[in-house]
PDB file of C-alpha atoms in Angstrom:
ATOM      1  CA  UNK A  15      -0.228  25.597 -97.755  1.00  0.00           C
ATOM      2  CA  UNK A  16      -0.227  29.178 -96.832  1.00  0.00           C
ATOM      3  CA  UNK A  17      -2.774  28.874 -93.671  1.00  0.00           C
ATOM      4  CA  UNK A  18      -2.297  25.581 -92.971  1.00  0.00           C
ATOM      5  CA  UNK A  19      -1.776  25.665 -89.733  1.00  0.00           C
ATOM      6  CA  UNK A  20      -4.688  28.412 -88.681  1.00  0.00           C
ATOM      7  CA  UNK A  21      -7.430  25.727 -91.240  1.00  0.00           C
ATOM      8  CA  UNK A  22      -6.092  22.930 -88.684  1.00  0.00           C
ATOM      9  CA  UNK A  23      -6.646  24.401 -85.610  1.00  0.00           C
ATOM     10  CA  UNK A  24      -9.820  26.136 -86.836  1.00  0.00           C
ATOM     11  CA  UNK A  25     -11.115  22.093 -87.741  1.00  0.00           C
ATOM     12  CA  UNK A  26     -10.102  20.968 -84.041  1.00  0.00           C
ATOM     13  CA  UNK A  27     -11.379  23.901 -81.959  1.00  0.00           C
ATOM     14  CA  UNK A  28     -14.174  22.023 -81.178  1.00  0.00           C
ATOM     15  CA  UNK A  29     -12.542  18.601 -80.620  1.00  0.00           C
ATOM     16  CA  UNK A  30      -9.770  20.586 -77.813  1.00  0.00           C
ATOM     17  CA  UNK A  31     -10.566  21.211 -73.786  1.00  0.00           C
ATOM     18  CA  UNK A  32     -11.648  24.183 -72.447  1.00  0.00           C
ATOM     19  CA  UNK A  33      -8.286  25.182 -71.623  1.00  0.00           C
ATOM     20  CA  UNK A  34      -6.488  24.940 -75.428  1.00  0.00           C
ATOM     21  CA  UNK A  35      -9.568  25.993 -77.127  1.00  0.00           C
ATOM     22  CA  UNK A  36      -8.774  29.367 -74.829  1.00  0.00           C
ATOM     23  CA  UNK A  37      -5.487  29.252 -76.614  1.00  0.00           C
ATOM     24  CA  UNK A  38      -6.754  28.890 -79.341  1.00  0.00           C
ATOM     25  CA  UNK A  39      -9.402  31.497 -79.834  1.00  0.00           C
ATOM     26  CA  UNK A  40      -6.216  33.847 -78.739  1.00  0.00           C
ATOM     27  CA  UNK A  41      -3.953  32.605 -81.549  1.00  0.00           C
ATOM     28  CA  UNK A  42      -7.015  32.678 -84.032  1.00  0.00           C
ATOM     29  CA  UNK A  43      -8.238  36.285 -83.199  1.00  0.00           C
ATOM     30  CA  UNK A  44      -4.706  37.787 -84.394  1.00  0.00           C
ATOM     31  CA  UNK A  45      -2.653  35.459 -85.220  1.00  0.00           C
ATOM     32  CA  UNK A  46       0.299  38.212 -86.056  1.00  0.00           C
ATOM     33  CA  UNK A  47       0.060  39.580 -83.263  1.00  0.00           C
ATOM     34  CA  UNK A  48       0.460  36.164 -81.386  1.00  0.00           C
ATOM     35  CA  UNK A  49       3.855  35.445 -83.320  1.00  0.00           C
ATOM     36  CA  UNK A  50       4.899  37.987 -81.290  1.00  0.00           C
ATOM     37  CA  UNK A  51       3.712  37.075 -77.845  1.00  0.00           C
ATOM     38  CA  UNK A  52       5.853  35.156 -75.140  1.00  0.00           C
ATOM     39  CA  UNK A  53       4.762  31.920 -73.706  1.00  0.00           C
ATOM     40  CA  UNK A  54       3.894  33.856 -70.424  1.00  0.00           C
ATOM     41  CA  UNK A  55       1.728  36.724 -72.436  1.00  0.00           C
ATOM     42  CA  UNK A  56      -0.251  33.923 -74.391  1.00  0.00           C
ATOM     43  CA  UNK A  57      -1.148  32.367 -71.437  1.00  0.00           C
ATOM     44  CA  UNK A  58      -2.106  35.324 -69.549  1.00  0.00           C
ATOM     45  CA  UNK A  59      -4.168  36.328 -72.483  1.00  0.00           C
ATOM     46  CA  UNK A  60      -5.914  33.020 -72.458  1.00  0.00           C
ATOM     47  CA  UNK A  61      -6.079  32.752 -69.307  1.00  0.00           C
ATOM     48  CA  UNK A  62      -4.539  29.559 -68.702  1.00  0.00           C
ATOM     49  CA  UNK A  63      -1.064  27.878 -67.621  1.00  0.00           C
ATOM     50  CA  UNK A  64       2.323  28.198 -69.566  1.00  0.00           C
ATOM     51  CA  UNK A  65       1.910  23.775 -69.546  1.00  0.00           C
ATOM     52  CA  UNK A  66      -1.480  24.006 -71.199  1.00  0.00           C
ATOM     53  CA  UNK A  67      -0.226  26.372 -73.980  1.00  0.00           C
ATOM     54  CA  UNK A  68       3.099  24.007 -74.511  1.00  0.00           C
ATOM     55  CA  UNK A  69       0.525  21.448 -74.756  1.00  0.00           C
ATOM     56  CA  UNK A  70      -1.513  23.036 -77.509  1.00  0.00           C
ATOM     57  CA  UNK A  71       1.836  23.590 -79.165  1.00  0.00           C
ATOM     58  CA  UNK A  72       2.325  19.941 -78.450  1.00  0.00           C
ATOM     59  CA  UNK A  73      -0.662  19.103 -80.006  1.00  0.00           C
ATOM     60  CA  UNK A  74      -0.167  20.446 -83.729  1.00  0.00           C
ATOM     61  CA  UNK A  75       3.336  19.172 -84.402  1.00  0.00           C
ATOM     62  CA  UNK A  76       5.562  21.738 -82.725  1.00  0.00           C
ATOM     63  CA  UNK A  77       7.890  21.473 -80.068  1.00  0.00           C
ATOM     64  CA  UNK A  78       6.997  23.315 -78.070  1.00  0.00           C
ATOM     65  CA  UNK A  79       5.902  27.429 -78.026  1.00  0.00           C
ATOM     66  CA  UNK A  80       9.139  28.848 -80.075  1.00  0.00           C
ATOM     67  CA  UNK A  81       8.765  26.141 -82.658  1.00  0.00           C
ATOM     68  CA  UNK A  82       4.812  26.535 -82.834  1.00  0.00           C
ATOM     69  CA  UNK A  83       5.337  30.329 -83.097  1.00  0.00           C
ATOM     70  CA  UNK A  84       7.500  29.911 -86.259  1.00  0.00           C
ATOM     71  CA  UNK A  85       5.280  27.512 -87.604  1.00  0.00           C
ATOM     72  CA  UNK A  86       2.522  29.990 -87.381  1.00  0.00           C
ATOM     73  CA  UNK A  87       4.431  32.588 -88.603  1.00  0.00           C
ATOM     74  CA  UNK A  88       4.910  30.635 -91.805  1.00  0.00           C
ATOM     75  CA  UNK A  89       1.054  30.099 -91.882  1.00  0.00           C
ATOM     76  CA  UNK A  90       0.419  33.106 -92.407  1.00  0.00           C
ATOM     77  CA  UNK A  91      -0.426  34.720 -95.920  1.00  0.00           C
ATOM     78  CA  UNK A  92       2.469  34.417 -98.259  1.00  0.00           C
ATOM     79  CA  UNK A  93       4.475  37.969 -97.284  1.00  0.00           C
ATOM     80  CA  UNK A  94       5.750  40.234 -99.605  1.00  0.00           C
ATOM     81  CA  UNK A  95       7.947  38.506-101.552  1.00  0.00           C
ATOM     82  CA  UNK A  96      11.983  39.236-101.873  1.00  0.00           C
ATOM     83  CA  UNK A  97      11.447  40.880 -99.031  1.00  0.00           C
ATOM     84  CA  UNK A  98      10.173  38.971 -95.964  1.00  0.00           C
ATOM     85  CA  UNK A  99       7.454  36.402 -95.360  1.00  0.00           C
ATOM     86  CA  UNK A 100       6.318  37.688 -91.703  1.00  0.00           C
ATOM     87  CA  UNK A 101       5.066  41.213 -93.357  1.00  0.00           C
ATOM     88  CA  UNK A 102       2.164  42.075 -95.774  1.00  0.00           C
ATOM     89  CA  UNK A 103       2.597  44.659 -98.063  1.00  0.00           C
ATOM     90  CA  UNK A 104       0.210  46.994 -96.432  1.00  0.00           C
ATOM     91  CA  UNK A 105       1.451  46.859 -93.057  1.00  0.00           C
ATOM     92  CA  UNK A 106       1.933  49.851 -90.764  1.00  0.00           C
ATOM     93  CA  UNK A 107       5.466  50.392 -89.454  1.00  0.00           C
ATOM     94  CA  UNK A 108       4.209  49.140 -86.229  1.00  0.00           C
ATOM     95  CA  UNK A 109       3.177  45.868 -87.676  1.00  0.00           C
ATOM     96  CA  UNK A 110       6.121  45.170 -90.002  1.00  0.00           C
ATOM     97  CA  UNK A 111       8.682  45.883 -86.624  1.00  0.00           C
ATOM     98  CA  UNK A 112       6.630  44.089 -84.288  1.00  0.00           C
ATOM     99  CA  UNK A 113       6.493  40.643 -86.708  1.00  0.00           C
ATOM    100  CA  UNK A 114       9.837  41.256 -87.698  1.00  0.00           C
ATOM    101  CA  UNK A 115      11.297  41.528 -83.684  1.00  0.00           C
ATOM    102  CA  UNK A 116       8.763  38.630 -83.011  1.00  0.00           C
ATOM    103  CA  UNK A 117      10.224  36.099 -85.996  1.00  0.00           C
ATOM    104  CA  UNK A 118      13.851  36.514 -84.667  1.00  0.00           C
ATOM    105  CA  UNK A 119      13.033  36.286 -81.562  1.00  0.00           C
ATOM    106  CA  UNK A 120      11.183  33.041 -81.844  1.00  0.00           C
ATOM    107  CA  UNK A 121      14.129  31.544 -84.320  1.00  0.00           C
ATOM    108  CA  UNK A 122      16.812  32.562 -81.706  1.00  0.00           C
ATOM    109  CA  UNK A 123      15.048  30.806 -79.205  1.00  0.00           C
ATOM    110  CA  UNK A 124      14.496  27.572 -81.577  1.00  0.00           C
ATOM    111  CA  UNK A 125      18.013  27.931 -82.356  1.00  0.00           C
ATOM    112  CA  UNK A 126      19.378  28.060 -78.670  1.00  0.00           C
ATOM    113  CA  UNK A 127      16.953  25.121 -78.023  1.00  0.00           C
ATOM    114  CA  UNK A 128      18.486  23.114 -81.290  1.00  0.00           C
ATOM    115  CA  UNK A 129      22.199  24.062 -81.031  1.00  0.00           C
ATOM    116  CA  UNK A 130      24.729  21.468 -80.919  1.00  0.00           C
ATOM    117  CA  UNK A 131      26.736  22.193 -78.095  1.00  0.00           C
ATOM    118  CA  UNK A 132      29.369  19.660 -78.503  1.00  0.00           C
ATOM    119  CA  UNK A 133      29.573  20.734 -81.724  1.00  0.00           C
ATOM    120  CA  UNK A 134      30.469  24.174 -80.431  1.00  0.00           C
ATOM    121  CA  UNK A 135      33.275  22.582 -78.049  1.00  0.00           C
ATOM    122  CA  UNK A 136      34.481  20.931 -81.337  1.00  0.00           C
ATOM    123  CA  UNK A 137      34.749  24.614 -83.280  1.00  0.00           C
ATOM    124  CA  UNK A 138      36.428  26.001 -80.513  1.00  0.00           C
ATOM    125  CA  UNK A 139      38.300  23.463 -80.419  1.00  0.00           C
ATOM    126  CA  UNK A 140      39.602  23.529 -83.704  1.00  0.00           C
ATOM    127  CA  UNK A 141      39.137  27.459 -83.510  1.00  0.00           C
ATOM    128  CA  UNK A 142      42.066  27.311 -80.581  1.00  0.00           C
ATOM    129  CA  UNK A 143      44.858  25.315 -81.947  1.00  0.00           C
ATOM    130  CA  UNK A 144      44.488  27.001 -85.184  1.00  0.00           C
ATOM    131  CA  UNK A 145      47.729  28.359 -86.860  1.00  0.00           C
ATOM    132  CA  UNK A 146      45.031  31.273 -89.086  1.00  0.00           C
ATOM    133  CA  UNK A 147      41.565  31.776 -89.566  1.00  0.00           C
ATOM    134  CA  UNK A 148      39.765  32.283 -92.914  1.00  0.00           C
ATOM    135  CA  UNK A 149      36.449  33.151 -92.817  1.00  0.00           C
ATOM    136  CA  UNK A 150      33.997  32.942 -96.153  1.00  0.00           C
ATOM    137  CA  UNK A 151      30.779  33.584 -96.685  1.00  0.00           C
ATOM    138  CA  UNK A 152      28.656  35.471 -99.604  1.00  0.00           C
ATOM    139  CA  UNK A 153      25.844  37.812 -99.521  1.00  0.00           C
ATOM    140  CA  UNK A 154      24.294  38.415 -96.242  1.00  0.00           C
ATOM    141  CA  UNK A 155      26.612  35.117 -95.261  1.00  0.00           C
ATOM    142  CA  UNK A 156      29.493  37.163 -96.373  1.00  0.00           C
ATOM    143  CA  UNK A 157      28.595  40.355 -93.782  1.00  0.00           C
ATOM    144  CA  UNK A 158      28.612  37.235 -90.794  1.00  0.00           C
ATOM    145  CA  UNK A 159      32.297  36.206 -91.844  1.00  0.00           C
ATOM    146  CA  UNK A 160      33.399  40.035 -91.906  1.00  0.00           C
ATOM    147  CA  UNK A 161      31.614  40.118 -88.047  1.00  0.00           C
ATOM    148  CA  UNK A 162      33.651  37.181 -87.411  1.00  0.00           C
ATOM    149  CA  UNK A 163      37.123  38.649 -88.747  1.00  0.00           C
ATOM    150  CA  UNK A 164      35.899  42.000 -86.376  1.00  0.00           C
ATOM    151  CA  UNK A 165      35.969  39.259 -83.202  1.00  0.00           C
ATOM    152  CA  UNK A 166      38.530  37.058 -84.058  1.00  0.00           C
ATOM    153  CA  UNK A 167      41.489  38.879 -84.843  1.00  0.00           C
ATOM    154  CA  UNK A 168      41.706  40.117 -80.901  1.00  0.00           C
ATOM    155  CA  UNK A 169      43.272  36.585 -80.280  1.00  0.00           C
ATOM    156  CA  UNK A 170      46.954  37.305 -81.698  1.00  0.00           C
ATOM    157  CA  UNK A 171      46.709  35.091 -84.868  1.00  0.00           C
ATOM    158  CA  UNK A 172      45.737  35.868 -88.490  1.00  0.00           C
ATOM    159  CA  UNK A 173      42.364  35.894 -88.931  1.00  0.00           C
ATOM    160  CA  UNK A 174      41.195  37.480 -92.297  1.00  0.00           C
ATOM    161  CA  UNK A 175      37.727  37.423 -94.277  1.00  0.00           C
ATOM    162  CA  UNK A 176      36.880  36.871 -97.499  1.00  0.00           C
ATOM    163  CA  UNK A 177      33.717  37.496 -99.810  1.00  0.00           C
ATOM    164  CA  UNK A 178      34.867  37.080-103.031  1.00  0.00           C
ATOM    165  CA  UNK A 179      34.755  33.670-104.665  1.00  0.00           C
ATOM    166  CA  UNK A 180      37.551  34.026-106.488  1.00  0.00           C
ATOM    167  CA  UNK A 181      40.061  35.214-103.351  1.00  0.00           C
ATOM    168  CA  UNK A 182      38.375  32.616-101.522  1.00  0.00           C
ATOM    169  CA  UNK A 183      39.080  29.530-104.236  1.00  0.00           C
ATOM    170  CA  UNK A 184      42.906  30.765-104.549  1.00  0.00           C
ATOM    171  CA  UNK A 185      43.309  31.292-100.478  1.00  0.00           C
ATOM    172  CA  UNK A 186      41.925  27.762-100.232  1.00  0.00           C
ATOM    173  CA  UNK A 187      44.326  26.153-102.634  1.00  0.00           C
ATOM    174  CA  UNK A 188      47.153  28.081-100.619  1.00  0.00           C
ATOM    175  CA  UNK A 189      46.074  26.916 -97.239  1.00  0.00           C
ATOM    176  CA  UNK A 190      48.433  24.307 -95.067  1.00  0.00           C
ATOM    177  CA  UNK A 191      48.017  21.797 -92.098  1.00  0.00           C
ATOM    178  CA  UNK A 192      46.950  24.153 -89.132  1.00  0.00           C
ATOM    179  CA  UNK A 193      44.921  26.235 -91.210  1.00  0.00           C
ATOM    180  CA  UNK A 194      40.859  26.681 -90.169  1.00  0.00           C
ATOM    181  CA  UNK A 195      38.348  27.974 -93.035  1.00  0.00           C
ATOM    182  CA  UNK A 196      34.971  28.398 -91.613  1.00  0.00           C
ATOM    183  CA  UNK A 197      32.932  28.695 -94.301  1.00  0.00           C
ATOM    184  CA  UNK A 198      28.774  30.244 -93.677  1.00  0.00           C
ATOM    185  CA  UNK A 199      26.328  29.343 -95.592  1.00  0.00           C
ATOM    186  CA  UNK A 200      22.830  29.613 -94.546  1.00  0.00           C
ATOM    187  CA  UNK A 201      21.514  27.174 -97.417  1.00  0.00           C
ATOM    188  CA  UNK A 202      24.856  25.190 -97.568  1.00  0.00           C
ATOM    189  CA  UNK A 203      23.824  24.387-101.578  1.00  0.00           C
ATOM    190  CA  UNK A 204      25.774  27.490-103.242  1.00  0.00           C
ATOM    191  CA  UNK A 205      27.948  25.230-105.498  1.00  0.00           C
ATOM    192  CA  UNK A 206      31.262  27.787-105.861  1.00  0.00           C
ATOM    193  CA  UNK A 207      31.136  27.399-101.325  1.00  0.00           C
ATOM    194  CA  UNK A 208      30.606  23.442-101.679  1.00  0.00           C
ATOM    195  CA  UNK A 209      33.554  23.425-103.816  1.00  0.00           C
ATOM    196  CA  UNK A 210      35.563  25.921-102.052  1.00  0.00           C
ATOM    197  CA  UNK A 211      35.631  24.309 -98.954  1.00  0.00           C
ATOM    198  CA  UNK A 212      36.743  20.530-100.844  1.00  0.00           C
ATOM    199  CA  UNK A 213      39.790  22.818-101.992  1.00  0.00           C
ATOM    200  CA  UNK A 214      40.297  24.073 -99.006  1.00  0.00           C
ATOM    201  CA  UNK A 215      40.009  20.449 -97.068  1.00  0.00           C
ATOM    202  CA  UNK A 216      42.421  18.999 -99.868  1.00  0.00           C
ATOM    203  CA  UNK A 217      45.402  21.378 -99.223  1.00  0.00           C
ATOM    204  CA  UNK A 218      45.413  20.125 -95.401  1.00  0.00           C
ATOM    205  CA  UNK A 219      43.259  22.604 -93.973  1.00  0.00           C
ATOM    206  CA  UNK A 220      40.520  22.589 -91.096  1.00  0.00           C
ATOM    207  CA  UNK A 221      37.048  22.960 -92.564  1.00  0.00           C
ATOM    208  CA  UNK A 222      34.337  24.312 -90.391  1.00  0.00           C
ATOM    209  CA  UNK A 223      30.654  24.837 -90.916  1.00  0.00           C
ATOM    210  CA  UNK A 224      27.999  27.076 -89.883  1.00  0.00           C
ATOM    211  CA  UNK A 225      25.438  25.846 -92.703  1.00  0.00           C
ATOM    212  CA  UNK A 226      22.245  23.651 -92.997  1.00  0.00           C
ATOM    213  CA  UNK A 227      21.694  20.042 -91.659  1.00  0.00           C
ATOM    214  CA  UNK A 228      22.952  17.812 -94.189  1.00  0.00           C
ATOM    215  CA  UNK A 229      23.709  20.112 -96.915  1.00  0.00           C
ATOM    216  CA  UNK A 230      26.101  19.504 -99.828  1.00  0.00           C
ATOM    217  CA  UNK A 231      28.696  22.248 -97.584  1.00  0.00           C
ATOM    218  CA  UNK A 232      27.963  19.929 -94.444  1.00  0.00           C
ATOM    219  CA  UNK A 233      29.135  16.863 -96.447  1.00  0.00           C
ATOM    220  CA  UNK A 234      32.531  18.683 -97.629  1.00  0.00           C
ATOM    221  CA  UNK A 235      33.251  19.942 -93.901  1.00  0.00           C
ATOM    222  CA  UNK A 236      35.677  18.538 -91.123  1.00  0.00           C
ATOM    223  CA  UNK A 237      32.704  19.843 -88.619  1.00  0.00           C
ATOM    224  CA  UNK A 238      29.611  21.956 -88.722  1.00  0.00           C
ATOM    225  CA  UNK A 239      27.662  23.598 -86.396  1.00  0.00           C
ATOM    226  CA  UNK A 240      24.330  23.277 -88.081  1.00  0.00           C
ATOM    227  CA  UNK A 241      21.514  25.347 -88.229  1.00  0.00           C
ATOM    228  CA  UNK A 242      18.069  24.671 -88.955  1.00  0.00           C
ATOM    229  CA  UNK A 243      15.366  27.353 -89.325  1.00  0.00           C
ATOM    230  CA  UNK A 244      12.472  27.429 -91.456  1.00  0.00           C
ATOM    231  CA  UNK A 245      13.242  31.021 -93.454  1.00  0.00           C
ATOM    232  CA  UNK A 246      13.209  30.719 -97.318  1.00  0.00           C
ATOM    233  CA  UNK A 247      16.479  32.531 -98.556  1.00  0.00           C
ATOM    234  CA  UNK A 248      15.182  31.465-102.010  1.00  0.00           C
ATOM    235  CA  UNK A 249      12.140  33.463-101.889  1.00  0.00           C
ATOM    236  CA  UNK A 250      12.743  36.025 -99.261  1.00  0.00           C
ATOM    237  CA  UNK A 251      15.671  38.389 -97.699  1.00  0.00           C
ATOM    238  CA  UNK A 252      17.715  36.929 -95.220  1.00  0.00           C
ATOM    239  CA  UNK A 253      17.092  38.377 -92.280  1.00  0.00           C
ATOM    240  CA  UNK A 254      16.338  35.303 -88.958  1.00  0.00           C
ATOM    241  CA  UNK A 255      19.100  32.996 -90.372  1.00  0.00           C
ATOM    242  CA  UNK A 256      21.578  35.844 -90.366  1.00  0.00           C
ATOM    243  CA  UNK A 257      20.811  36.624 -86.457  1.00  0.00           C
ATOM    244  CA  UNK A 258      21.731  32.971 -85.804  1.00  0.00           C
ATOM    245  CA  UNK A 259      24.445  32.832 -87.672  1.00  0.00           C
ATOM    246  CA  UNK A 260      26.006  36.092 -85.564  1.00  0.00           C
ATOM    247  CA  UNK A 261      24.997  34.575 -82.119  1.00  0.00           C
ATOM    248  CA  UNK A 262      26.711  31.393 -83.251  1.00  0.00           C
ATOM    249  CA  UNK A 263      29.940  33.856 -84.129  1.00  0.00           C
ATOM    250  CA  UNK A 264      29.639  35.113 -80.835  1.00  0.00           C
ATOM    251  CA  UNK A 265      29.445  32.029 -78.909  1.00  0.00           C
ATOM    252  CA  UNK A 266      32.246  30.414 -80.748  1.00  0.00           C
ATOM    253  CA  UNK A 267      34.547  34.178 -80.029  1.00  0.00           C
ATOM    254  CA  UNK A 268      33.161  33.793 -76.627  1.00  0.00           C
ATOM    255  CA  UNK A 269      34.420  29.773 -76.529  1.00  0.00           C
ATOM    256  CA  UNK A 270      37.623  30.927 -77.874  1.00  0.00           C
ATOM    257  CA  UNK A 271      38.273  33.637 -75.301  1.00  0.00           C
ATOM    258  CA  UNK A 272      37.367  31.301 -71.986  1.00  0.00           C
ATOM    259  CA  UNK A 273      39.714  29.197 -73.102  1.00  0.00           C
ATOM    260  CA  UNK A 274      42.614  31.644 -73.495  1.00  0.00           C
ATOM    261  CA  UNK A 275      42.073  32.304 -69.699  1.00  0.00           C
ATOM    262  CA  UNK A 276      42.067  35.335 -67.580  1.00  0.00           C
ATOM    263  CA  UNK A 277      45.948  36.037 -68.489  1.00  0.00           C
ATOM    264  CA  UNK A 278      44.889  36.973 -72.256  1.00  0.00           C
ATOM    265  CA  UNK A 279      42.533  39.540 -70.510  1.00  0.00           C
ATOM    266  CA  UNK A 280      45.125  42.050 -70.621  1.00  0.00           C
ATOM    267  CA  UNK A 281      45.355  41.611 -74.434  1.00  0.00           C
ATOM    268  CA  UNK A 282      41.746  42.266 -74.668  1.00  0.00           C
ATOM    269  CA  UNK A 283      41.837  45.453 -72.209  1.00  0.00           C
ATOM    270  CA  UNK A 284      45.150  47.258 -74.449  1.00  0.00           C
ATOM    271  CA  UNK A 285      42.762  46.834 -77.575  1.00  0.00           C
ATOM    272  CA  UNK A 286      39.676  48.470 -75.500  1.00  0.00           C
ATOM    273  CA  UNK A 287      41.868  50.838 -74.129  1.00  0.00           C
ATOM    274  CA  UNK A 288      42.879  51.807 -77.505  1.00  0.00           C
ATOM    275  CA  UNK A 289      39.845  53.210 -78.472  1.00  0.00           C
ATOM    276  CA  UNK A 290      39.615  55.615 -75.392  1.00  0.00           C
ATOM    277  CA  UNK A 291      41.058  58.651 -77.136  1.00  0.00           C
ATOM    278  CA  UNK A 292      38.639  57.826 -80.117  1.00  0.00           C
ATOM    279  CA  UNK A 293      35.559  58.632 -78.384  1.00  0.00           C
ATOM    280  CA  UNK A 294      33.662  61.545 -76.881  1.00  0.00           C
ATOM    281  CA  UNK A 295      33.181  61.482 -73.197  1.00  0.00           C
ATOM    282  CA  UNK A 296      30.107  60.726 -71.589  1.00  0.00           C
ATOM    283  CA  UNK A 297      28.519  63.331 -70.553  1.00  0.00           C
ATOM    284  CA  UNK A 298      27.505  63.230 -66.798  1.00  0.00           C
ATOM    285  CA  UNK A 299      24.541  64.570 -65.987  1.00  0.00           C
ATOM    286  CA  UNK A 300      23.995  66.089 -62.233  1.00  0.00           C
ATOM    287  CA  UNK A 301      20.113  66.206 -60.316  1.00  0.00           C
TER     288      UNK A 301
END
């Protein structure tokens, strides 16, 4: 239900201590503007210690703060829908910016606290030995593989990205022993992906992941890196999952590079370099 969780702490403000029912009269005075708040600022504003606000988190299901800030995000009334659910249609710009920043902010800090991290050693892993890259992904999924294409091909193998389904199913049939396809899919349920990536895992290649716990694309994968946040792609834009799936690009570029060592770092610095005669100068500026 829409304000579930505000009706549930409103029915045990009287049954908390002193201490959490300071939290909560904070959360339940604005509770947009608390989706917004760190752990530190809550507690300040109520008054009370970072512990006692994990343990009112605690206390209604969550995690801890990050996890009890999306939850109460998604408490709140419905949103505007196609669009996002942490914004009401009559909301000033400084209200839509401020729960938008506060939403992704929360979900990247769920996400760090969630991540898999052997499963990232297992990417870039895979990632390393890798004879090409193909990256595919659709809609806003699609824009994450063409960031990923933008980082990857600064390691001296192909790397290309694709966003058609149709390029994607006839690069997959094509691919060979040695080959990675990292396919992202926030949902993981888009059936031309699912089947995509079986193609792709038939004709000897790699199949990576970056898609939803258990998903039909998670079941068709050599290895995912999953992701698991609470944002409705059915209802609303994608805007949190597609953060988290570009942090997770950059960790696994990131993984990639370390393990190239420092003597790739002159490979890196000529394609820098490269761009010198591209750009204005910086102005300096003298007192």
């Amino acid at each position: 239900m829409a304000h579930d969780l505000l009706d549930r702490i409103r029915e045990r403000l009287e049954d908390l201590n002193r201490s959490e029912r300071k939290v909560a009269n904070v959360i339940l005075e604005d509770p947009a503007a608390a989706t917004s708040l760190s752990i530190a600022s809550l507690a300040q504003a109520a008054s009370v210690s970072e512990p006692t606000v994990n343990r009112f988190c605690r206390n209604f299901g969550a995690k801890g703060f990050p996890d009890f800030k999306i939850k109460l995000a998604q408490s709140l009334a419905g949103g505007t829908p196609y669009v996002t659910r942490a914004v009401e249609p009559g909301d000033s710009a400084t209200q839509y910016t401020h729960k938008i920043f506060g939403a992704t902010i929360a979900a990247l800090d769920e996400a760090q606290r969630e991540v898999d991290m052997a499963a990232i050693e297992r990417m870039v892993d895979y990632l390393t030995q890798a004879k090409q890259v193909h990256f595919f992904g659709l809609g806003a999924s699609g824009a994450v593989a063409q960031d990923a294409q933008h980082k990857f091909f600064r390691f001296n193998l192909p790397v290309m990205a694709y966003v058609d389904v149709l390029m994607q199913r006839m690069v997959a049939a094509a691919c060979h022993t040695g080959d990675v396809v990292v396919v992202i899919s926030y949902t993981g349920r888009t059936r031309e992906l699912v089947d995509i990536a079986r193609v792709a895992r038939e004709a000897g290649a790699v199949v990576l992941g970056i898609t939803a716990p258990n998903s039909p694309l998670s079941h068709e994968c050599t290895a995912t890196l999953e992701v698991a946040t609470p944002e409705d792609t059915d209802h609303y834009m994608p805007m949190t999952s597609r953060m988290i799936q570009l942090t997770l690009i950059d960790a696994l570029a990131t993984g990639v590079t370390l393990r190239r060592g420092e003597d790739f770092l002159p490979h890196l610095k000529k394609i820098k370099d490269s761009l010198r005669d591209t750009r204005f100068p910086i102005e300096k500026t003298g007192k």
